[in-house]
mmCIF file of C-alpha atoms in Angstrom:
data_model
loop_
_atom_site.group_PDB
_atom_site.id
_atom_site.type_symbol
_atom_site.label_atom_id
_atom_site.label_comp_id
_atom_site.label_asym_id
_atom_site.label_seq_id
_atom_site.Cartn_x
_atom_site.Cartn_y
_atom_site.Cartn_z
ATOM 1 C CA UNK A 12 -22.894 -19.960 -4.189
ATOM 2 C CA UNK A 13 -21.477 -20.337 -0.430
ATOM 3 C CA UNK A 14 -21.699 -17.199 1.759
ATOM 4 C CA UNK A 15 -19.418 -19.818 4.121
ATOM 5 C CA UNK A 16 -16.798 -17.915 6.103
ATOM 6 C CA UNK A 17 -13.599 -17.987 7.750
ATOM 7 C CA UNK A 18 -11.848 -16.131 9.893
ATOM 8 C CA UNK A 19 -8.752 -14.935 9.149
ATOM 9 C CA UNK A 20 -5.601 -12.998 10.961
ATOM 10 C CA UNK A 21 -3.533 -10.633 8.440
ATOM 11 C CA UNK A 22 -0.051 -9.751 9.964
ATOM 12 C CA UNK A 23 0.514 -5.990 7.763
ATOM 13 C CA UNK A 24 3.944 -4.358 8.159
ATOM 14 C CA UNK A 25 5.509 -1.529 5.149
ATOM 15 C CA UNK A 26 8.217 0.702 5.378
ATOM 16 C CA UNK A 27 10.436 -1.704 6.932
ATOM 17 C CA UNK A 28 13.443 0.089 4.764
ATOM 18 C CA UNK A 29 16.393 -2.281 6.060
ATOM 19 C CA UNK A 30 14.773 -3.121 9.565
ATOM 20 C CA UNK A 31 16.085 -6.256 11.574
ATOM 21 C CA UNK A 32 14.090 -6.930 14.480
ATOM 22 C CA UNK A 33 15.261 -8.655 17.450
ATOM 23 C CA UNK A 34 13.269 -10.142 20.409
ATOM 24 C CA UNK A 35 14.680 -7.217 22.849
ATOM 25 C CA UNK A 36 11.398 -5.080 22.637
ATOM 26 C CA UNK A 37 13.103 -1.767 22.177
ATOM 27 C CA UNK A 38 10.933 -1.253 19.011
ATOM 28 C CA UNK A 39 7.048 -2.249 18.583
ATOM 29 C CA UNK A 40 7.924 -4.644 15.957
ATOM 30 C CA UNK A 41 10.514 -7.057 17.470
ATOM 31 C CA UNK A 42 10.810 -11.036 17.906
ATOM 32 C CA UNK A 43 8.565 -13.632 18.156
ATOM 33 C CA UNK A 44 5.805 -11.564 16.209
ATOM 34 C CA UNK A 45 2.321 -13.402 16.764
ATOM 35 C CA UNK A 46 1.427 -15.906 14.478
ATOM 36 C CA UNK A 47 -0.562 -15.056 11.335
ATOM 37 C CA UNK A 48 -2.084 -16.467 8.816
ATOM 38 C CA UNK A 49 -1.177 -14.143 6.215
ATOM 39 C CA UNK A 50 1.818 -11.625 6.124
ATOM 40 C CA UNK A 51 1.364 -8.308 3.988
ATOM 41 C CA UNK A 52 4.571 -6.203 3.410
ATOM 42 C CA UNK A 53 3.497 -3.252 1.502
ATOM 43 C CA UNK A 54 6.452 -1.964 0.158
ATOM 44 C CA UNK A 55 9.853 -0.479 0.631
ATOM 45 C CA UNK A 56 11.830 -3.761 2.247
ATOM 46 C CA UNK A 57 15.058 -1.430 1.454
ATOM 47 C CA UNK A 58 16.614 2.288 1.938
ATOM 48 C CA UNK A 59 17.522 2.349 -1.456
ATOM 49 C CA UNK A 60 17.759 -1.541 -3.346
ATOM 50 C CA UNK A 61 20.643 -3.729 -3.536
ATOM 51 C CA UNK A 62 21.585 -6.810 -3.503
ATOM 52 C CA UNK A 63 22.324 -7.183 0.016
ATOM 53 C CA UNK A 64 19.610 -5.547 1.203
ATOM 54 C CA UNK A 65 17.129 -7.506 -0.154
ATOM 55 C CA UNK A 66 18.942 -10.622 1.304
ATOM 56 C CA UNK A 67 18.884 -8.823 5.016
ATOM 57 C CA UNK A 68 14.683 -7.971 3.953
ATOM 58 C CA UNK A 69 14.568 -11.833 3.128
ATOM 59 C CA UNK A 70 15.896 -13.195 6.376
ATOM 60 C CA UNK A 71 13.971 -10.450 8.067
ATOM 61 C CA UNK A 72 10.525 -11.925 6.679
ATOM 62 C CA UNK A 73 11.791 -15.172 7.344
ATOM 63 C CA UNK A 74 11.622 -14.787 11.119
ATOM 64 C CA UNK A 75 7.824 -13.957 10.931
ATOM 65 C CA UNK A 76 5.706 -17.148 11.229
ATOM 66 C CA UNK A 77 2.393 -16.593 8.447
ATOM 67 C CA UNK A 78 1.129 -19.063 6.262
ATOM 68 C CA UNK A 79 1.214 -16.944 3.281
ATOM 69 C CA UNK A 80 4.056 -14.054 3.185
ATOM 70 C CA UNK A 81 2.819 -11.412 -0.070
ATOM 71 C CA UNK A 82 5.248 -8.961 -0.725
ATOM 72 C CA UNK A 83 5.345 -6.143 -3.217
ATOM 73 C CA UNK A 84 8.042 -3.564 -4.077
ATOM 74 C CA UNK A 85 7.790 0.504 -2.849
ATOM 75 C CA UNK A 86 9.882 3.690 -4.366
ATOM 76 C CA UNK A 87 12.805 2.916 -2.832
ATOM 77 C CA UNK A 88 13.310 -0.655 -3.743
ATOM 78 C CA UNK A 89 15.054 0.527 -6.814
ATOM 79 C CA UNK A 90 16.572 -2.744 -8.253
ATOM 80 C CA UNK A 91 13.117 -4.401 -8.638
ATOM 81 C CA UNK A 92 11.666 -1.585 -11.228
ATOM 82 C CA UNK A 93 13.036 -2.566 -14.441
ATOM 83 C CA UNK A 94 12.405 0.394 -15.605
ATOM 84 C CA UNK A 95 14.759 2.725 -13.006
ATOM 85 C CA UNK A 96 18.091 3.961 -13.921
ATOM 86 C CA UNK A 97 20.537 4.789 -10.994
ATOM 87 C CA UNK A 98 22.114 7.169 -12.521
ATOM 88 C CA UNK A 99 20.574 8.851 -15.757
ATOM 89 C CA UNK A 100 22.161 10.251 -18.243
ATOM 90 C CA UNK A 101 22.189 13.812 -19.097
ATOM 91 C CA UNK A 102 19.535 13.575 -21.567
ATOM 92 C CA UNK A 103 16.735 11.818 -19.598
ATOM 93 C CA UNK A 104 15.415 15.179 -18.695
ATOM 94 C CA UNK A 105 15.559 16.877 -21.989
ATOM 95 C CA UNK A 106 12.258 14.185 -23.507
ATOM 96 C CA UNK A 107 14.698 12.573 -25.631
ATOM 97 C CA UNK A 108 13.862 8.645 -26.226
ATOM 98 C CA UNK A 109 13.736 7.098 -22.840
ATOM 99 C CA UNK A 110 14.938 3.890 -24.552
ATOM 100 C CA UNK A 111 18.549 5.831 -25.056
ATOM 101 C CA UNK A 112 18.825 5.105 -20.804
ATOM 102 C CA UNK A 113 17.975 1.437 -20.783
ATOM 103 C CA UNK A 114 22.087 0.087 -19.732
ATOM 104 C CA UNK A 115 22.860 -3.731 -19.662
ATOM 105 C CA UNK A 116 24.189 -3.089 -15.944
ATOM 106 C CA UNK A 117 20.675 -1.865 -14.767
ATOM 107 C CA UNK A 118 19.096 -4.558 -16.542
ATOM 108 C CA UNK A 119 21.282 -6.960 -15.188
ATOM 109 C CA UNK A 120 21.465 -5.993 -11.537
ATOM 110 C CA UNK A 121 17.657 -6.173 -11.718
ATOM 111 C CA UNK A 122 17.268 -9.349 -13.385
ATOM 112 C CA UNK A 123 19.762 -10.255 -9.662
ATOM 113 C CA UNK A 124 17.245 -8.800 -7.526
ATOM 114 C CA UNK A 125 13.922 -10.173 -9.138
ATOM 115 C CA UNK A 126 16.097 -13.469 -8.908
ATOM 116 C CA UNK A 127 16.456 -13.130 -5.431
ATOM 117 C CA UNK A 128 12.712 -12.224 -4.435
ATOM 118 C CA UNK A 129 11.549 -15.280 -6.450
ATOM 119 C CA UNK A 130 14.092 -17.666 -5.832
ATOM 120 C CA UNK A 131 15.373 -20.350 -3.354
ATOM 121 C CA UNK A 132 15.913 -17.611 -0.537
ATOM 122 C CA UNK A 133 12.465 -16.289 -1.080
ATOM 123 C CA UNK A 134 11.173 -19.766 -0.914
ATOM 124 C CA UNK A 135 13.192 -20.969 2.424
ATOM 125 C CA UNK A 136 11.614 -17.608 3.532
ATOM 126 C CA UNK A 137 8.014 -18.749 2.742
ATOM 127 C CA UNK A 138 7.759 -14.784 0.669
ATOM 128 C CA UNK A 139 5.472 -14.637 -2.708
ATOM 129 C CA UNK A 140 6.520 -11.834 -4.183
ATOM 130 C CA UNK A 141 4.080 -9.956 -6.761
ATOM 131 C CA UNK A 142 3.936 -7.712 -9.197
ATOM 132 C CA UNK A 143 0.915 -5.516 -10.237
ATOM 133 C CA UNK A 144 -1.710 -7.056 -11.071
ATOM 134 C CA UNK A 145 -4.443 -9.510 -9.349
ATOM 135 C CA UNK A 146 -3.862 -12.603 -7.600
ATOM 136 C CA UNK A 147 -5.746 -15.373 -5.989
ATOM 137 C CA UNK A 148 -5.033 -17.335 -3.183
ATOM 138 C CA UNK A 149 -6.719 -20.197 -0.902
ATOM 139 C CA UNK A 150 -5.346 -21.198 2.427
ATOM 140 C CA UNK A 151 -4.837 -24.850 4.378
ATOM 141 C CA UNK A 152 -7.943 -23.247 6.313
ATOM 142 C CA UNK A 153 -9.992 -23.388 2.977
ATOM 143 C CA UNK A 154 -10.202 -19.104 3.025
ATOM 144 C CA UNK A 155 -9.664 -18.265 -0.268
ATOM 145 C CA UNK A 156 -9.892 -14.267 -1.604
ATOM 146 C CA UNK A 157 -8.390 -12.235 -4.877
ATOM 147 C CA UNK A 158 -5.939 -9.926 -3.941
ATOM 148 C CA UNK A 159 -4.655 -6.438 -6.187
ATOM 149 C CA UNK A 160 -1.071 -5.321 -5.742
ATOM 150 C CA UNK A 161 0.855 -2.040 -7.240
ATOM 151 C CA UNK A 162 3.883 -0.906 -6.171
ATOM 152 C CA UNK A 163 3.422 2.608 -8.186
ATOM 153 C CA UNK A 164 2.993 5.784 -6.442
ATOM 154 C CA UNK A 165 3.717 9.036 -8.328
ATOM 155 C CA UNK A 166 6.492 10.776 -9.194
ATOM 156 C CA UNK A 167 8.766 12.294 -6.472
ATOM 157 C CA UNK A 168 12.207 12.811 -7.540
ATOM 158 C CA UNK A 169 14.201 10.085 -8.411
ATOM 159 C CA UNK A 170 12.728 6.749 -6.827
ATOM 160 C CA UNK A 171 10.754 3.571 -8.743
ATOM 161 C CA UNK A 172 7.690 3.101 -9.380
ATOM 162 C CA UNK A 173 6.519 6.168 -10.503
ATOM 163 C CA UNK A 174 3.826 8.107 -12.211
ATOM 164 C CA UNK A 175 2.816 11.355 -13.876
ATOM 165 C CA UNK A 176 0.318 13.026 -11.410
ATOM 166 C CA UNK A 177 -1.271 13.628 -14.440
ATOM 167 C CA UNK A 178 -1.532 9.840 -15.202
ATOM 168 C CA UNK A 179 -4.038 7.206 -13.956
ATOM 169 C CA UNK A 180 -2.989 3.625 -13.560
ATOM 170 C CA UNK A 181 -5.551 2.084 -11.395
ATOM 171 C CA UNK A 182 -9.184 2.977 -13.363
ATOM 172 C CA UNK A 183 -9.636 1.665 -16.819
ATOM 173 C CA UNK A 184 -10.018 4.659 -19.772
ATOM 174 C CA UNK A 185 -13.956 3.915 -19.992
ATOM 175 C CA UNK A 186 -14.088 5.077 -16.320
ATOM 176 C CA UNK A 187 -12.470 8.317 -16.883
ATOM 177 C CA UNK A 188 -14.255 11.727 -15.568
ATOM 178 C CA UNK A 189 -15.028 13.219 -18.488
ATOM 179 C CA UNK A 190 -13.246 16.187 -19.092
ATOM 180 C CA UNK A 191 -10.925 15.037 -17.207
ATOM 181 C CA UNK A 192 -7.059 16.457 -18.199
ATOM 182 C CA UNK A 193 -5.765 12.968 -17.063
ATOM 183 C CA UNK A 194 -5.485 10.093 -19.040
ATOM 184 C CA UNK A 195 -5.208 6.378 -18.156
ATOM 185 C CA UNK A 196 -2.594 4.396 -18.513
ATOM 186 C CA UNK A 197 -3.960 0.956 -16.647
ATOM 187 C CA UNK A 198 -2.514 -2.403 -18.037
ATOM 188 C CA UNK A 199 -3.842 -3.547 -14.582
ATOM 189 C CA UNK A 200 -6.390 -1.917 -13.402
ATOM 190 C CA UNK A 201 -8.297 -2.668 -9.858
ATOM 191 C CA UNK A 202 -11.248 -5.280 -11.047
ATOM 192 C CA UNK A 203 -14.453 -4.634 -9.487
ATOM 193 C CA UNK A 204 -14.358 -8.013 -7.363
ATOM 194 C CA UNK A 205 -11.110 -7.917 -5.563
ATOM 195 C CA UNK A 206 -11.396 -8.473 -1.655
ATOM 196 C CA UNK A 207 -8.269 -6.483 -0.820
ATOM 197 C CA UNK A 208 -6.198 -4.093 -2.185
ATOM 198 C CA UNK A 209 -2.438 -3.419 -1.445
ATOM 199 C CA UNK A 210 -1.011 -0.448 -2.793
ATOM 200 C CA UNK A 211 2.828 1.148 -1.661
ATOM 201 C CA UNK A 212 0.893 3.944 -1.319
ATOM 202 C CA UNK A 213 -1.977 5.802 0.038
ATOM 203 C CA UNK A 214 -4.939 7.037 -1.527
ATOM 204 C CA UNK A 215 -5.773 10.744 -1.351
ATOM 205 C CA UNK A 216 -6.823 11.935 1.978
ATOM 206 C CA UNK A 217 -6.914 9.041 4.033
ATOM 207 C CA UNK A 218 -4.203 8.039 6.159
ATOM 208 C CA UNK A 219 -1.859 10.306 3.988
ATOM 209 C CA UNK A 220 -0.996 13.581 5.709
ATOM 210 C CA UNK A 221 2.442 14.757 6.115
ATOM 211 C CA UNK A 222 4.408 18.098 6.223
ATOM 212 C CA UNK A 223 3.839 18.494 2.379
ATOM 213 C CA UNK A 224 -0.099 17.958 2.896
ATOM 214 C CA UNK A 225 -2.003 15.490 1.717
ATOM 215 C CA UNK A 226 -0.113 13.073 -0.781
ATOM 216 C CA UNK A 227 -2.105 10.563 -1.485
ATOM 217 C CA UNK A 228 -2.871 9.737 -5.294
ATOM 218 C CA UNK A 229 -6.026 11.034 -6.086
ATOM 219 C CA UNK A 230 -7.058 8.407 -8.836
ATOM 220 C CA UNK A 231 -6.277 5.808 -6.068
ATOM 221 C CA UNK A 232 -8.951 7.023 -3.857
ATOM 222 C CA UNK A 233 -11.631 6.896 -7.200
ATOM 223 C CA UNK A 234 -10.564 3.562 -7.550
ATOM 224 C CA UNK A 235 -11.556 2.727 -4.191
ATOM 225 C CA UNK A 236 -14.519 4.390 -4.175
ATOM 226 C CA UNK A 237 -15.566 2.427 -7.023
ATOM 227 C CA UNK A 238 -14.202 -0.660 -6.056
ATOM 228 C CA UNK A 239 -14.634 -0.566 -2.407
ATOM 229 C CA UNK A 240 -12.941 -3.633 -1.153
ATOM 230 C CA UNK A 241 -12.979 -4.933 2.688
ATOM 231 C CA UNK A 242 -9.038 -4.072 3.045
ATOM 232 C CA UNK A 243 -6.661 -1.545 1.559
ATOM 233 C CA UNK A 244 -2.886 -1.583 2.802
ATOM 234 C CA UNK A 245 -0.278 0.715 2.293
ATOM 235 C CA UNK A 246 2.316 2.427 3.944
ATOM 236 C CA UNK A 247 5.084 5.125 1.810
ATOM 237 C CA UNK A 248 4.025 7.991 4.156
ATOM 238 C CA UNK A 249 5.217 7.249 7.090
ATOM 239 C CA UNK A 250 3.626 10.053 9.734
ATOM 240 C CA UNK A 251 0.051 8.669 8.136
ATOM 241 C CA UNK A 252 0.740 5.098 10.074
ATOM 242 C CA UNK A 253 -2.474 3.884 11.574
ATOM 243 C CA UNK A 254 -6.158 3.078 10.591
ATOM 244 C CA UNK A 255 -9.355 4.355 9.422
ATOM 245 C CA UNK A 256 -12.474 2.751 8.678
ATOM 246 C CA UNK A 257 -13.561 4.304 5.056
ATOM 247 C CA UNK A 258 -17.652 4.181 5.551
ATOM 248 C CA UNK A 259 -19.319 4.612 2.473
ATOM 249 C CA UNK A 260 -22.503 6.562 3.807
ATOM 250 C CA UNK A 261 -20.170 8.486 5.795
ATOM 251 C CA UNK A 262 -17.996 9.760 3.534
ATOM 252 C CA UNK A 263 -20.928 10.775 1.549
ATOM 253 C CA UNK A 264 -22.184 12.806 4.241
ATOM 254 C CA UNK A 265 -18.644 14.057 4.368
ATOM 255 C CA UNK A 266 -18.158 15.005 0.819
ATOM 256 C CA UNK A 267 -21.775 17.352 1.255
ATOM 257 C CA UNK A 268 -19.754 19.302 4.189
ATOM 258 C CA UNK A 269 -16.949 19.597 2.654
ATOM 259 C CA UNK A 270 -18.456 21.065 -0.623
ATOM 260 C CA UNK A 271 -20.346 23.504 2.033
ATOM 261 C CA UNK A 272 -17.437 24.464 3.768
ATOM 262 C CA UNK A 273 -15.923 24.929 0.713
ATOM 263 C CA UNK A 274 -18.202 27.178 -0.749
ATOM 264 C CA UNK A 275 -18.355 29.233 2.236
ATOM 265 C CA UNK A 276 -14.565 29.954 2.378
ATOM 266 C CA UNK A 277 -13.500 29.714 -1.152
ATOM 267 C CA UNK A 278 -10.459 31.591 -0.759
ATOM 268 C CA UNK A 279 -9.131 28.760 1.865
ATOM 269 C CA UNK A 280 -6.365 26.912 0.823
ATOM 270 C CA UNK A 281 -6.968 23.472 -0.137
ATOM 271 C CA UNK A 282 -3.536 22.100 2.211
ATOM 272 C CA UNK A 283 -5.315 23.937 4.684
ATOM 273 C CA UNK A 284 -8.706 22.336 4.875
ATOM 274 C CA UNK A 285 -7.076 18.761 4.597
ATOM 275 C CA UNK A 286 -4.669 19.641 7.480
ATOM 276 C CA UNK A 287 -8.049 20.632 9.048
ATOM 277 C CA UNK A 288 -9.897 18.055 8.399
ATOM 278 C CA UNK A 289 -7.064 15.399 9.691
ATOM 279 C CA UNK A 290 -7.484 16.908 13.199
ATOM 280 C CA UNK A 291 -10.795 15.951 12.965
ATOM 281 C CA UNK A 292 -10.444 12.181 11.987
ATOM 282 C CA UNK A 293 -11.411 9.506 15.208
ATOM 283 C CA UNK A 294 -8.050 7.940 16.468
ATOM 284 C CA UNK A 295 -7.677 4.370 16.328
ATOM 285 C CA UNK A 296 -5.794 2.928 19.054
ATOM 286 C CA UNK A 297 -3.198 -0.153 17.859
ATOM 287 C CA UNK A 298 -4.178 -2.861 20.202
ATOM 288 C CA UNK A 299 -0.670 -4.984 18.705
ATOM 289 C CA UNK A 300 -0.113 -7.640 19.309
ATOM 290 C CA UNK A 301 -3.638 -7.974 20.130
ATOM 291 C CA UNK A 302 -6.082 -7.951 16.434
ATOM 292 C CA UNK A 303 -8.371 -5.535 15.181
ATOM 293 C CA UNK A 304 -11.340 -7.320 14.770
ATOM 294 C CA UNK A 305 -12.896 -6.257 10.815
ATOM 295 C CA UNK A 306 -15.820 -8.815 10.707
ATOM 296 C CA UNK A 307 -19.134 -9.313 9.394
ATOM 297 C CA UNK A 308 -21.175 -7.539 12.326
ATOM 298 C CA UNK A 309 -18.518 -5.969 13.628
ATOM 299 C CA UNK A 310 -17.693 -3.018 11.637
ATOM 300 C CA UNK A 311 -17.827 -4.526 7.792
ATOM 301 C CA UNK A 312 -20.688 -4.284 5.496
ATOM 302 C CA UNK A 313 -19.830 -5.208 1.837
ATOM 303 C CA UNK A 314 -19.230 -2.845 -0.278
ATOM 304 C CA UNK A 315 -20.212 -0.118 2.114
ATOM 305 C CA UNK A 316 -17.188 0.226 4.103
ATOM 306 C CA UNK A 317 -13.637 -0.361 3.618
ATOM 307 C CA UNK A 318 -10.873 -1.120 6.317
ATOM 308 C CA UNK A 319 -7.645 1.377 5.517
ATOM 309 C CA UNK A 320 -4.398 0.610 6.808
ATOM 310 C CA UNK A 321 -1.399 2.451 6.533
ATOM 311 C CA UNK A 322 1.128 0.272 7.997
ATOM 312 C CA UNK A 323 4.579 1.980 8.001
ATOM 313 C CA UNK A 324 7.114 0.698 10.884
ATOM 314 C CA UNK A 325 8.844 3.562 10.002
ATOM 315 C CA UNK A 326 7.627 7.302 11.440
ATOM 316 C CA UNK A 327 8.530 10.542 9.900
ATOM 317 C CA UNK A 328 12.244 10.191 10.786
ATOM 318 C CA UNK A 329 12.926 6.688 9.713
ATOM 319 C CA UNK A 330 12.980 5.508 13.208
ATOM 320 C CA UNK A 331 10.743 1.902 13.685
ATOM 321 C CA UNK A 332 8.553 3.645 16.399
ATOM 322 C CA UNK A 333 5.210 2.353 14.425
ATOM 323 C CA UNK A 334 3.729 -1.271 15.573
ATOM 324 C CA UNK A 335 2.645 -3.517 12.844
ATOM 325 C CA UNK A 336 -1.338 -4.064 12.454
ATOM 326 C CA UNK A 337 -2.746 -7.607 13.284
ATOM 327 C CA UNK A 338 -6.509 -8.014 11.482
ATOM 328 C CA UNK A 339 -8.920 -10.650 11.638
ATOM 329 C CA UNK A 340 -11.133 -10.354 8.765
ATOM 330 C CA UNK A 341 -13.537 -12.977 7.271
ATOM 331 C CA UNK A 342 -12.951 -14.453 3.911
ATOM 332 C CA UNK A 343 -15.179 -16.419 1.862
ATOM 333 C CA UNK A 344 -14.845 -20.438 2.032
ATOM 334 C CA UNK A 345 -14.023 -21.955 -0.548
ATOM 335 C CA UNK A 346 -16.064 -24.279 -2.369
#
């Protein structure tokens, strides 16, 4: 087997939600961006779907010079969950068959937008766009790695994409805690050998605090744990936007604290201690358009530590103050 590698610059932007940039440098993320080799948009190219705003996230793409463009859906790309009604009838919320709200109009409109993100625009734009699942991909460079996507995040109010708190999509049922209340409900679940994961959103507690606390999906972050790949992207909440770098032996040492602390001040509020312990987390300057440099030697050790990004151009008040991330990481040759 080849342990041959090759360096390779990720371009990894989310939360655009209907952003044009132009090359006056008002915003961090304006024209020319610096050449990539791979572009990773992780979700919500709109404000809330539509046909015209997928064209606008399309030409928007476009501009960005990458190799490979990989794009998935967020919560607010509404037309691209098949599944999402725009407006539900009355008895959605009384448990009555969900198959009563499927419309031919919704169907339709997203059968449009799926159209448009995987057809001759999408093409002219150089933009794969995927659905959940895992992918594979080798570039002209001869870098080849396995990539999982989800667009899912769960359930707040009425956006796509969504799942039960209560419901675990990304760990198969064999890997279940046991006694655990939740169930799993993974047609897809992360595989063991993926070399990045992109998500719409965070896992819990990293790069995931906002007003409401920490949001992050909880069943994520045991994914990761067990899966541990060398890069996780995601974006969806927007005041998390930066990095961290997710050390295995660290977060061990963590997780003994934290039960300490825990048991020393059990009437704390959980909110509380997160809030806490975000304070505490090492700030990672963006050197954009300069890269972060996540190589072998130089921060990543396989399956011991993990590269988090949450890359929302958006901030808390849907204004693009964020700068994208620019990575160099080293992927396997292929043979």
């Amino acid at each position: 087997m080849s342990t041959a590698t090759v360096p390779t610059t990720f371009l990894i932007i989310s939360d655009t939600h209907d952003f044009t940039p132009t090359s006056a440098p008002i915003f961090p993320l304006h024209l020319p961006t610096p050449q990539a080799d791979v572009l990773l948009h992780s979700g919500d190219l709109t404000s809330v779907g539509g046909l015209p705003s997928f064209r606008k996230a399309l030409t928007m793409l476009a501009s960005i010079p990458a190799e490979l463009k990989l794009v998935i859906a967020g919560n607010h790309d509404l037309h691209l969950d098949p599944s999402h009604r725009t407006e539900k009838p009355a008895n959605h919320a009384s448990g009555n068959n969900p198959q009563d709200d499927e419309r031919p109009e919704d169907l339709e409109y997203h059968a449009k937008a799926m159209g448009l993100m995987t057809g001759e625009l999408a093409r002219q734009a150089g933009v794969t766009y995927l659905v959940e699942g895992t992918h594979e991909f080798t570039l002209a460079s001869g870098a080849t790695f396995k990539i999982y996507v989800s667009p899912y995040t769960p359930e707040f109010g009425d956006w796509a994409f969504s799942y039960a708190q209560s419901e675990d999509r990304f760990n198969p049922p064999e890997d279940m805690e046991k006694g655990s209340k939740c169930k799993s409900i993974a047609t897809n679940p992360i595989p063991d050998d993926v070399d990045i994961v992109m998500t719409h959103g965070p896992p819990q507690g990293i790069l995931d605090l906002c007003m409401a606390g920490n949001v992050g999906c909880p069943h994520l972050l045991r994914a990761m744990k067990r899966v541990r790949p060398m890069l996780h992207c995601f974006g969806h909440v927007h005041e998390g936007s930066g990095i961290e770098v997710v050390d295995r032996k660290i977060k061990e040492k963590e997780a003994v604290k934290e039960k300490e602390a825990m048991e020393r001040n059990r009437g704390a509020r959980r909110k509380n201690e997160a809030v806490l312990r975000a304070f505490e987390m090492e700030w990672i300057e963006n050197p954009y358009p300069e890269a972060w440099q996540w190589r072998v030697g130089k921060g990543f050790r396989k399956g011991e530590t993990t590269l988090a990004v949450n890359a929302s151009i958006m901030d808390g008040d849907y204004r693009p103050r964020n700068a994208p991330w620019r990575v160099v990481v080293d992927l396997r040759k292929a043979v």
